[in-house]
Short mmCIF file of C-alpha atoms and ligand atoms in Angstrom, two decimals:
data_model
loop_
_atom_site.label_atom_id
_atom_site.label_comp_id
_atom_site.label_asym_id
_atom_site.label_seq_id
_atom_site.Cartn_x
_atom_site.Cartn_y
_atom_site.Cartn_z
CA MET A 1 0.00 0.00 0.00
CA ALA A 2 1.23 3.47 -0.83
CA LYS A 3 2.22 5.59 2.13
CA PRO A 4 -0.14 8.44 2.97
CA LYS A 5 1.13 11.78 1.73
CA VAL A 6 1.66 14.50 4.32
CA ALA A 7 2.39 18.21 3.92
CA PHE A 8 3.58 20.85 6.37
CA TYR A 9 3.11 24.48 5.51
CA TRP A 10 3.73 27.78 7.30
CA CYS A 11 2.02 31.13 7.02
CA ALA A 12 2.41 34.11 9.39
CA SER A 13 4.27 32.39 12.23
CA CYS A 14 7.53 32.57 14.14
CA GLY A 15 8.94 29.17 13.21
CA GLY A 16 8.31 27.72 16.66
CA CYS A 17 5.71 25.33 15.29
CA GLU A 18 8.31 23.92 12.92
CA GLU A 19 10.59 23.26 15.87
CA ALA A 20 7.71 21.66 17.72
CA VAL A 21 7.54 19.08 14.93
CA LEU A 22 11.17 18.21 15.65
CA ASP A 23 10.50 18.16 19.39
CA ILE A 24 8.73 14.83 18.95
CA ASN A 25 12.31 13.48 18.82
CA GLU A 26 12.84 9.89 17.66
CA THR A 27 9.15 9.49 17.00
CA ILE A 28 9.73 11.61 13.93
CA LEU A 29 11.63 8.68 12.39
CA LYS A 30 8.60 6.45 12.84
CA VAL A 31 6.41 9.11 11.32
CA ALA A 32 8.81 9.63 8.43
CA GLU A 33 8.73 5.89 7.80
CA ALA A 34 4.96 5.70 7.83
CA VAL A 35 4.27 8.68 5.58
CA GLU A 36 5.55 10.35 2.45
CA LEU A 37 6.41 13.99 3.03
CA VAL A 38 5.41 15.97 -0.03
CA LEU A 39 5.92 19.49 1.26
CA TRP A 40 7.85 21.06 4.12
CA PRO A 41 9.34 24.43 3.13
CA VAL A 42 11.40 24.87 6.30
CA ALA A 43 13.29 21.61 5.82
CA LEU A 44 12.91 20.28 2.29
CA ASP A 45 12.79 21.76 -1.17
CA PHE A 46 9.49 21.28 -2.97
CA LYS A 47 7.91 23.60 -5.49
CA LYS A 48 4.41 24.93 -5.78
CA LYS A 49 4.06 23.38 -9.23
CA ASP A 50 4.68 19.92 -7.71
CA ILE A 51 1.66 20.42 -5.50
CA GLU A 52 -0.39 21.94 -8.33
CA ALA A 53 0.31 18.84 -10.42
CA MET A 54 -1.23 16.57 -7.77
CA LYS A 55 -4.75 15.21 -7.94
CA ASP A 56 -7.39 16.80 -5.72
CA GLY A 57 -7.38 15.14 -2.32
CA GLU A 58 -4.13 13.33 -3.05
CA ILE A 59 -2.42 14.58 0.12
CA ALA A 60 -3.84 12.71 3.11
CA VAL A 61 -3.26 15.54 5.56
CA SER A 62 -1.76 19.02 5.56
CA PHE A 63 -0.57 20.55 8.80
CA ILE A 64 -0.67 24.32 8.43
CA ASN A 65 0.77 26.70 11.01
CA GLY A 66 0.60 30.49 11.16
CA SER A 67 -2.16 32.96 10.56
CA VAL A 68 -3.02 34.35 7.15
CA ARG A 69 -1.91 37.90 6.36
CA LEU A 70 -0.45 37.81 2.82
CA ASP A 71 -2.17 37.00 -0.45
CA GLU A 72 0.54 34.40 -1.09
CA GLN A 73 -0.44 32.58 2.12
CA GLU A 74 -4.07 32.68 1.11
CA GLU A 75 -3.22 31.18 -2.30
CA TRP A 76 -1.13 28.42 -0.74
CA VAL A 77 -3.66 27.34 1.85
CA LYS A 78 -6.43 27.33 -0.75
CA LEU A 79 -4.25 25.12 -2.95
CA LEU A 80 -3.53 22.79 -0.05
CA ARG A 81 -7.22 22.64 0.85
CA LYS A 82 -7.96 21.44 -2.67
CA LYS A 83 -5.22 18.85 -2.68
CA SER A 84 -5.73 17.52 0.87
CA GLY A 85 -8.16 15.14 2.50
CA LEU A 86 -7.64 16.69 5.91
CA ILE A 87 -6.43 20.10 7.03
CA VAL A 88 -5.10 20.49 10.55
CA ALA A 89 -4.66 24.02 11.91
CA PHE A 90 -1.37 23.62 13.72
CA GLY A 91 -0.65 25.95 16.63
CA ALA A 92 -2.21 29.06 18.12
CA CYS A 93 -1.69 31.31 15.07
CA ALA A 94 -3.54 29.05 12.65
CA HIS A 95 -6.11 28.19 15.33
CA LEU A 96 -6.86 31.65 16.83
CA GLY A 97 -4.68 34.19 15.06
CA GLY A 98 -1.91 34.05 17.64
CA ILE A 99 0.71 36.72 18.29
CA PRO A 100 0.75 37.91 14.63
CA GLY A 101 -2.97 38.47 15.15
CA LEU A 102 -2.10 41.41 17.40
CA GLY A 103 -1.46 43.16 14.09
CA ASN A 104 -5.23 43.62 14.03
CA PHE A 105 -4.77 46.55 16.41
CA CYS A 106 -3.16 48.35 13.45
CA THR A 107 -3.61 48.75 9.74
CA LYS A 108 -1.22 47.79 7.00
CA GLU A 109 -0.23 51.43 6.70
CA THR A 110 0.67 51.91 10.37
CA ILE A 111 2.65 48.66 10.40
CA ILE A 112 4.61 49.44 7.22
CA ASN A 113 5.28 53.01 8.35
CA ARG A 114 6.51 51.83 11.71
CA ALA A 115 8.74 49.12 10.30
CA TYR A 116 10.20 51.08 7.36
CA LYS A 117 10.06 54.73 8.42
CA GLU A 118 9.79 55.25 12.16
CA VAL A 119 11.86 52.63 13.96
CA PRO A 120 14.84 54.53 15.50
CA SER A 121 17.42 51.96 14.42
CA LEU A 122 16.41 52.28 10.78
CA ASP A 123 18.66 53.25 7.89
CA ASN A 124 16.23 54.04 5.09
CA PRO A 125 16.80 57.68 4.06
CA LYS A 126 14.72 57.35 0.90
CA GLY A 127 11.81 55.87 2.84
CA VAL A 128 11.60 52.83 0.59
CA VAL A 129 8.62 50.64 1.45
CA PRO A 130 7.71 47.24 0.01
CA GLN A 131 5.54 47.34 -3.11
CA VAL A 132 3.50 44.60 -4.69
CA LYS A 133 5.10 45.48 -8.05
CA THR A 134 8.36 47.30 -8.82
CA THR A 135 10.16 47.71 -12.12
CA LEU A 136 13.93 47.62 -12.00
CA ASN A 137 16.18 47.72 -15.09
CA GLY A 138 13.27 46.66 -17.21
CA TYR A 139 12.39 43.71 -14.98
CA GLU A 140 9.21 43.51 -13.02
CA LEU A 141 9.63 42.35 -9.44
CA THR A 142 6.71 41.28 -7.30
CA LEU A 143 6.10 40.79 -3.60
CA PRO A 144 3.07 39.28 -1.88
CA GLU A 145 0.37 41.72 -0.84
CA PHE A 146 0.20 42.51 2.85
CA TYR A 147 -3.37 42.64 4.24
CA ASP A 148 -4.81 45.06 6.76
CA THR A 149 -6.36 42.23 8.70
CA VAL A 150 -4.81 39.00 9.97
CA LYS A 151 -7.10 35.99 9.66
CA THR A 152 -7.18 32.59 11.28
CA LEU A 153 -6.85 29.56 9.03
CA ASP A 154 -10.53 28.67 9.32
CA GLN A 155 -11.53 32.18 8.29
CA THR A 156 -9.70 31.43 5.04
CA ILE A 157 -10.41 27.76 4.27
CA PRO A 158 -12.48 25.01 5.94
CA VAL A 159 -10.40 23.31 8.66
CA ASP A 160 -10.92 19.75 9.88
CA TYR A 161 -8.95 19.67 13.15
CA TYR A 162 -7.07 22.00 15.44
CA LEU A 163 -3.85 21.39 17.32
CA PRO A 164 -3.71 24.20 19.88
CA GLY A 165 -0.74 25.80 21.60
CA CYS A 166 2.15 28.17 21.07
CA PRO A 167 3.55 25.78 20.00
CA PRO A 168 1.59 22.50 20.32
CA PRO A 169 3.36 20.12 22.74
CA PRO A 170 4.99 16.92 21.40
CA ASP A 171 2.53 14.49 23.03
CA LEU A 172 -0.47 16.13 21.39
CA ILE A 173 1.30 16.16 18.02
CA VAL A 174 2.16 12.47 18.26
CA ASN A 175 -1.38 11.60 19.37
CA ALA A 176 -2.83 13.51 16.47
CA VAL A 177 -0.51 11.94 13.89
CA MET A 178 -1.17 8.45 15.25
CA ALA A 179 -4.93 9.00 15.28
CA ILE A 180 -4.78 10.12 11.65
CA LEU A 181 -2.62 7.17 10.60
CA LYS A 182 -4.97 4.74 12.33
CA GLY A 183 -8.04 6.54 11.06
CA GLU A 184 -9.33 6.92 14.60
CA LEU A 185 -10.38 10.51 14.48
CA PRO A 186 -12.99 12.38 16.52
CA PRO A 187 -15.74 14.37 14.76
CA LYS A 188 -14.55 17.11 12.40
CA GLY A 189 -13.97 20.48 14.00
CA THR A 190 -12.51 18.95 17.16
CA VAL A 191 -9.64 20.63 18.98
CA LEU A 192 -7.21 17.76 19.56
CA ALA A 193 -6.62 18.45 23.27
CA PRO A 194 -8.56 17.78 26.49
CA ASN A 195 -11.81 19.69 26.86
CA LYS A 196 -10.97 20.95 30.35
CA ALA A 197 -9.84 24.26 31.79
CA LEU A 198 -6.17 24.54 32.73
CA CYS A 199 -7.12 25.06 36.39
CA ASP A 200 -8.52 21.50 36.35
CA THR A 201 -5.10 20.01 35.68
CA CYS A 202 -2.90 22.65 37.28
CA PRO A 203 -0.30 21.32 39.76
CA VAL A 204 -1.20 24.04 42.31
CA LYS A 205 -4.95 23.86 41.88
CA ASP A 206 -5.51 22.60 45.42
CA SER A 207 -4.19 25.85 46.78
CA LYS A 208 -6.71 27.86 44.78
CA PRO A 209 -9.14 29.20 47.35
CA GLU A 210 -12.87 28.63 47.01
CA LYS A 211 -13.50 32.37 47.24
CA LEU A 212 -10.79 34.26 45.47
CA THR A 213 -10.58 38.03 45.32
CA ILE A 214 -7.92 40.45 44.11
CA THR A 215 -7.73 44.05 45.25
CA GLN A 216 -4.26 44.93 44.09
CA LEU A 217 -3.27 43.34 40.81
CA LYS A 218 0.44 42.59 40.45
CA ARG A 219 2.61 41.90 37.47
CA PRO A 220 4.99 38.92 37.65
CA TYR A 221 8.12 41.06 38.15
CA GLU A 222 6.61 42.81 41.16
CA LEU A 223 6.71 39.80 43.44
CA LYS A 224 8.43 36.50 44.01
CA ILE A 225 5.81 34.01 42.87
CA ASP A 226 5.39 31.19 45.38
CA PRO A 227 5.69 27.97 43.29
CA ASP A 228 3.30 26.08 45.58
CA LYS A 229 0.43 28.52 45.41
CA CYS A 230 -2.16 29.37 42.81
CA ILE A 231 -0.75 32.31 40.87
CA LEU A 232 -4.10 34.03 40.54
CA ALA A 233 -4.53 33.84 44.31
CA GLN A 234 -1.21 35.69 44.61
CA GLY A 235 -2.74 38.63 42.76
CA VAL A 236 -1.22 37.97 39.34
CA PHE A 237 -3.55 37.54 36.38
CA CYS A 238 -3.43 33.89 35.30
CA TYR A 239 -5.42 32.85 32.23
CA GLY A 240 -5.91 29.28 33.57
CA PRO A 241 -9.64 29.53 34.33
CA ALA A 242 -10.40 30.55 30.70
CA THR A 243 -7.88 28.38 28.84
CA ARG A 244 -7.99 24.82 27.57
CA SER A 245 -5.69 22.34 29.23
CA GLY A 246 -3.27 19.99 27.45
CA CYS A 247 -0.10 22.08 27.46
CA GLY A 248 1.47 20.15 30.33
CA GLU A 249 1.20 23.29 32.49
CA THR A 250 4.72 24.25 31.41
CA CYS A 251 4.33 27.96 32.22
CA ILE A 252 2.89 27.32 35.67
CA ARG A 253 5.72 24.87 36.39
CA ALA A 254 8.17 27.60 35.39
CA ASN A 255 6.48 29.96 37.86
CA MET A 256 4.78 32.03 35.19
CA PRO A 257 1.05 32.64 34.83
CA CYS A 258 -0.86 31.13 31.92
CA ARG A 259 -1.35 33.53 29.01
CA GLY A 260 -4.04 31.63 27.17
CA CYS A 261 -2.29 30.18 24.10
CA PHE A 262 -4.40 27.01 24.04
CA GLY A 263 -7.57 28.97 23.44
CA PRO A 264 -10.88 28.33 25.15
CA VAL A 265 -12.69 25.08 25.89
CA ASP A 266 -15.51 23.93 23.58
CA GLY A 267 -18.55 26.16 23.39
CA VAL A 268 -16.81 29.44 24.21
CA VAL A 269 -17.22 31.91 21.34
CA ASP A 270 -14.86 34.59 22.60
CA GLN A 271 -11.95 33.63 24.84
CA GLY A 272 -11.02 37.21 25.69
CA ALA A 273 -14.54 38.10 26.82
CA LYS A 274 -14.58 35.04 29.09
CA ALA A 275 -11.25 35.93 30.66
CA LEU A 276 -12.33 39.53 31.16
CA SER A 277 -15.52 38.34 32.78
CA MET A 278 -13.62 36.03 35.09
CA LEU A 279 -11.12 38.62 36.22
CA ALA A 280 -13.67 41.42 36.64
CA SER A 281 -15.87 39.18 38.76
CA ILE A 282 -13.12 38.37 41.28
CA MET A 283 -11.57 41.84 41.51
CA GLY A 284 -12.41 43.99 44.51
CA VAL A 285 -15.11 41.74 45.95
CA ASP A 286 -14.35 42.85 49.51
CA GLY A 287 -16.16 46.10 50.17
CA GLU A 288 -17.74 46.15 46.72
CA GLU A 289 -20.93 47.68 48.15
CA LYS A 290 -18.99 50.70 49.37
CA MET A 291 -17.32 51.43 46.05
CA SER A 292 -18.31 54.38 43.92
CA ASP A 293 -18.35 54.11 40.13
CA GLU A 294 -15.08 56.05 40.18
CA ASP A 295 -13.51 53.49 42.55
CA VAL A 296 -14.61 50.69 40.22
CA LYS A 297 -13.08 52.45 37.27
CA LYS A 298 -9.77 52.76 39.09
CA LEU A 299 -9.93 49.15 40.21
CA VAL A 300 -10.48 47.67 36.75
CA SER A 301 -8.05 50.07 35.10
CA GLN A 302 -5.27 48.19 36.87
CA ILE A 303 -5.45 46.04 33.74
CA VAL A 304 -3.77 48.66 31.61
CA ASP A 305 -4.04 46.78 28.32
CA PRO A 306 -7.20 44.65 28.55
CA ALA A 307 -7.48 43.96 24.80
CA GLY A 308 -3.83 42.91 24.52
CA THR A 309 -4.02 40.84 27.70
CA PHE A 310 -7.25 39.00 27.00
CA TYR A 311 -6.79 38.66 23.23
CA ARG A 312 -3.07 38.02 23.34
CA TYR A 313 -3.50 34.90 21.17
CA SER A 314 -7.02 35.26 19.86
CA LEU A 315 -7.83 38.72 18.48
CA PRO A 316 -8.57 37.56 14.88
CA SER A 317 -10.87 34.78 16.17
CA SER A 318 -12.71 37.11 18.57
CA LEU A 319 -16.20 38.45 17.89
CA LEU A 320 -14.83 41.87 16.93
CA ARG A 321 -11.79 40.45 15.09
CA ARG A 322 -9.86 43.71 14.95
CA LYS A 323 -9.71 47.36 15.87
CA ARG A 324 -12.16 49.41 13.82
CA ILE A 325 -10.69 51.06 10.76
CA ALA A 326 -12.26 54.51 10.49
CA MET B 1 -35.55 59.12 12.74
CA SER B 2 -32.55 61.39 12.34
CA LYS B 3 -31.96 63.72 9.43
CA ASN B 4 -29.78 61.27 7.59
CA GLY B 5 -32.33 58.49 7.98
CA PHE B 6 -30.27 56.43 10.45
CA GLU B 7 -32.40 54.25 12.70
CA PRO B 8 -30.21 52.79 15.42
CA LYS B 9 -30.61 49.23 16.65
CA ILE B 10 -30.42 49.10 20.43
CA VAL B 11 -30.21 45.95 22.52
CA VAL B 12 -31.33 46.29 26.13
CA PHE B 13 -30.50 43.57 28.64
CA CYS B 14 -32.93 43.82 31.57
CA CYS B 15 -32.65 41.79 34.73
CA ASN B 16 -35.79 39.86 35.54
CA TRP B 17 -36.34 41.17 39.06
CA CYS B 18 -36.05 44.94 38.73
CA SER B 19 -35.34 46.44 35.34
CA TYR B 20 -37.64 44.20 33.34
CA ALA B 21 -40.43 45.03 35.75
CA GLY B 22 -39.46 48.71 35.39
CA ALA B 23 -39.71 48.38 31.62
CA ASP B 24 -43.07 46.69 32.02
CA LEU B 25 -44.27 49.50 34.25
CA ALA B 26 -43.19 52.05 31.67
CA GLY B 27 -45.25 50.12 29.14
CA ILE B 28 -48.44 49.72 31.17
CA SER B 29 -48.20 53.36 32.22
CA ARG B 30 -48.22 54.15 28.50
CA LEU B 31 -45.08 56.25 28.75
CA LYS B 32 -44.00 57.34 25.30
CA MET B 33 -40.65 55.92 24.21
CA LYS B 34 -38.63 55.82 21.02
CA PRO B 35 -39.19 52.41 19.43
CA GLN B 36 -35.71 51.41 18.21
CA PHE B 37 -34.85 49.04 21.05
CA ARG B 38 -35.24 45.33 21.74
CA ILE B 39 -35.28 43.98 25.27
CA ILE B 40 -33.58 40.72 26.20
CA ARG B 41 -34.55 39.54 29.67
CA THR B 42 -31.84 37.92 31.76
CA MET B 43 -32.24 36.64 35.29
CA CYS B 44 -29.70 39.13 36.61
CA SER B 45 -27.40 41.81 35.23
CA GLY B 46 -24.64 39.50 36.47
CA ARG B 47 -25.75 37.07 33.75
CA VAL B 48 -24.69 39.49 31.03
CA ASP B 49 -21.48 37.88 29.90
CA PRO B 50 -19.28 40.47 28.13
CA ALA B 51 -19.41 38.08 25.15
CA LEU B 52 -23.17 38.75 24.90
CA VAL B 53 -22.45 42.46 24.50
CA LEU B 54 -19.80 41.77 21.85
CA TYR B 55 -22.16 39.35 20.13
CA ALA B 56 -24.82 42.06 19.97
CA PHE B 57 -22.35 44.46 18.33
CA ASN B 58 -21.21 41.70 16.01
CA LYS B 59 -24.81 41.06 14.93
CA GLY B 60 -25.46 44.70 14.11
CA ALA B 61 -26.43 46.48 17.33
CA ASP B 62 -25.39 50.13 17.39
CA GLY B 63 -25.69 50.42 21.17
CA VAL B 64 -26.08 48.09 24.14
CA LEU B 65 -27.75 49.01 27.41
CA VAL B 66 -27.44 46.76 30.45
CA ALA B 67 -29.99 47.43 33.18
CA GLY B 68 -30.07 45.89 36.65
CA CYS B 69 -31.29 46.41 40.19
CA HIS B 70 -29.87 49.27 42.22
CA PRO B 71 -26.75 48.46 44.29
CA GLY B 72 -27.80 46.48 47.34
CA ASP B 73 -31.05 45.34 45.70
CA CYS B 74 -29.84 42.54 43.39
CA HIS B 75 -32.06 39.51 43.86
CA TYR B 76 -28.96 37.34 44.03
CA GLY B 77 -27.01 39.66 46.31
CA ALA B 78 -24.06 40.82 44.25
CA GLY B 79 -24.73 40.13 40.57
CA ASN B 80 -24.97 43.82 39.80
CA TYR B 81 -21.61 44.55 41.43
CA LYS B 82 -20.05 41.98 39.12
CA ALA B 83 -21.88 43.53 36.17
CA ARG B 84 -20.54 46.95 37.14
CA ARG B 85 -16.94 45.73 37.16
CA ARG B 86 -17.36 43.72 33.96
CA MET B 87 -18.92 46.56 31.99
CA ALA B 88 -16.28 49.00 33.27
CA MET B 89 -13.46 46.70 32.15
CA LEU B 90 -15.24 45.95 28.88
CA THR B 91 -15.59 49.68 28.23
CA ASN B 92 -11.81 50.06 28.57
CA MET B 93 -11.34 47.22 26.12
CA LEU B 94 -13.85 48.56 23.59
CA THR B 95 -12.01 51.89 23.61
CA GLN B 96 -8.79 50.10 22.66
CA LEU B 97 -10.62 48.44 19.79
CA GLY B 98 -11.72 51.80 18.44
CA ILE B 99 -15.32 51.58 19.66
CA GLU B 100 -16.86 54.64 21.30
CA PRO B 101 -17.37 53.87 25.01
CA ALA B 102 -20.76 55.61 24.86
CA ARG B 103 -22.14 52.68 22.86
CA LEU B 104 -22.23 50.59 26.04
CA ARG B 105 -24.14 51.78 29.07
CA LEU B 106 -25.03 50.35 32.46
CA GLU B 107 -28.02 51.68 34.41
CA TRP B 108 -29.78 50.77 37.62
CA ILE B 109 -33.54 50.73 37.14
CA SER B 110 -35.88 49.42 39.82
CA ALA B 111 -39.31 47.84 39.38
CA SER B 112 -40.97 51.09 40.37
CA GLU B 113 -38.92 53.30 38.04
CA GLY B 114 -41.00 53.29 34.86
CA PRO B 115 -40.18 56.95 34.15
CA LYS B 116 -36.46 56.28 34.61
CA PHE B 117 -36.67 53.44 32.11
CA GLN B 118 -38.40 55.78 29.68
CA SER B 119 -35.90 58.61 30.03
CA THR B 120 -32.90 56.26 29.91
CA ILE B 121 -34.12 54.68 26.68
CA ASN B 122 -34.97 57.96 25.01
CA GLN B 123 -31.70 59.52 25.97
CA PHE B 124 -29.61 56.48 24.97
CA ILE B 125 -31.32 56.26 21.58
CA ASP B 126 -30.68 59.97 20.98
CA GLN B 127 -27.05 59.53 21.92
CA ILE B 128 -26.54 56.55 19.60
CA THR B 129 -28.36 58.31 16.77
CA GLN B 130 -25.88 61.17 17.20
CA LEU B 131 -22.96 58.74 17.13
CA GLY B 132 -24.19 57.07 13.97
CA PRO B 133 -23.99 53.43 12.92
CA PHE B 134 -21.57 50.99 14.52
CA ASN B 135 -18.83 50.49 12.01
CA LYS B 136 -18.26 46.78 11.56
CA ALA B 137 -14.69 45.64 11.02
CA LYS B 138 -13.67 45.98 7.42
CA GLU B 139 -12.47 42.92 5.62
CA ALA B 140 -8.82 42.38 4.90
CA VAL B 141 -7.59 44.66 2.15
CA GLY B 142 -7.15 42.65 -1.00
CA ALA B 143 -8.79 39.52 0.41
CA LYS B 144 -10.35 37.48 -2.33
S1 LIG C 1 -5.46 30.24 38.15
FE1 LIG C 1 -3.51 29.61 37.19
S2 LIG C 1 -2.19 29.01 38.91
FE2 LIG C 1 -4.30 29.11 39.74
S3 LIG C 1 -5.07 27.00 39.56
FE3 LIG C 1 -5.66 28.07 37.65
S4 LIG C 1 -4.00 27.63 36.18
FE4 LIG C 1 -3.24 27.13 38.26
S1 LIG C 2 -31.35 40.48 39.86
FE1 LIG C 2 -31.41 42.53 39.14
S2 LIG C 2 -29.27 42.89 39.02
FE2 LIG C 2 -29.25 40.92 39.90
#
C-alpha cells in the first residue's frame, strides 16, 4: 500500500511550530517511515508546481501553522485545501490568530510606516517601502500583498482539526498523527486536546481558594511568585480559568502565569470576553458595596491593556476580530 | 428618525427582578418611548457575559444598554456589582478596539422606576443616533 502523503506548511508564524515538529524526537523517524512527506518548506525543497500537479485530495493531511496575512499565504492554503483530504490548523496562530494576530490593532499602513520609516534603528533615508510590483532595469519584481487584517486559518479555508498551543506540545502532536494514521479521528472540527480548563489540571490547583478576590493586581516582576500557590490567588492575572488544558502546564511549572495560548474550551465563542468576565468578577469583591463608580473604574483600570491581555493569542478569532478602521 | 435616515438598533439587557419590571411598568403606564430598542430579559445583570455584548455588536447592534437592580437590591445579592466591574473593564477594552465607550451603558432601574426606564431609553437612543452606525470591522484589504 502506498504511504499516505503528508504536507507541512507555514504562514504568518515565528517558526516555533516547525521546531515543535522536531521536538517529537525519535518518534519523527517512525512518522517519516509511515508517511511520504510531499511538502515542508522549512526543511525540504518542494515547489508549488509539484503540489499543483497533484490530484485533488491526493495529500492525506496538511498541517498548516501560522495565521493568514499575505495574499501568497491565502493562495497556498487554498491550494492545499484542494489537494488535501484533511487540514489540521497547527498551533495558536492558525487556530486563533496568535501573536501575529495582534497586528489587528493596526492597519497595513501603520505597520509598514513603523517598520520602514519610524523605527529609530532604521537606515532608510529614501523611505523605501515594500511594493506589490516594482520595475527595475526593465524587470518587473513582485512581492506578496500585505493585508490590513490578519485571519485565522478557518476564516480562510475550511479546517478539519485543530492542534492548539504556542507551539503544540509533542505528546499532542504524536497523538494527532497516530490518530490520523490509524483513522481513529474524533468528529470534524474537534480541537485535539482535552476539553478541560487549565485550572482543572494545574499542579497548584488545590491551593486555589474557594473564594478568590484580588484588590491589588500585580505583574509577575513585582513579586516573588510562590511555586506552591495558585498564581491568581497571589494577585497575578493567570489565564488558567479561561484556557484549555493539554499544554502540560509548562508555564505554571516555570512559575509564570498562563497567558491563554491554548484557546478556550468547547462552546466558548470569545476567549477574551470570558477571561475579562472572570477577572472582573473576582476583583475587589471585599467592600464592593462601598465602592463608587469612580472606585470601580480605578480598580479595573489596573489592567492597563485589557485587549492585549485578553486577546493576546485570539484577536482575529474574537467576535470583533480587529480594531475598527475609520 | 434622524436627518440622515439612520435608525439605530439598540439591545437592552434587563434583569428579571427589577429592570424588566421597570420596563413593564413604563409600558403599562403608556409612557412614550422611542421604538428602536429590543429587550432581552436575563435573570440578573450578572448574567450578562461580556461576550453577549460583543455578540450584539457583532450582529449589528449600534448600542447596548445593560440594566439591573440598584446596588444592594440585586435579587442574588451581588450580581450587579459583578456587572458593574465587567462593563467598566469591557468599556476600557472597547475603547482600545476603536469603539466609542458611549455605545455601552449600564443603568440601575428598579421595578418602580417606569419613568427612569423611559428617560434612559430615550436619551440612549438619541445619543446613539448622534454617534451614527456601529462600524463593523472591514475585511482584509485585498482579500479574495
Ligand atoms: S489560576 Fe492559574 S495558577 Fe491558579 S489554579 Fe488556575 S491555572 Fe493554576
Ligand atoms: S437580579 Fe437585578 S441585578 Fe441581579
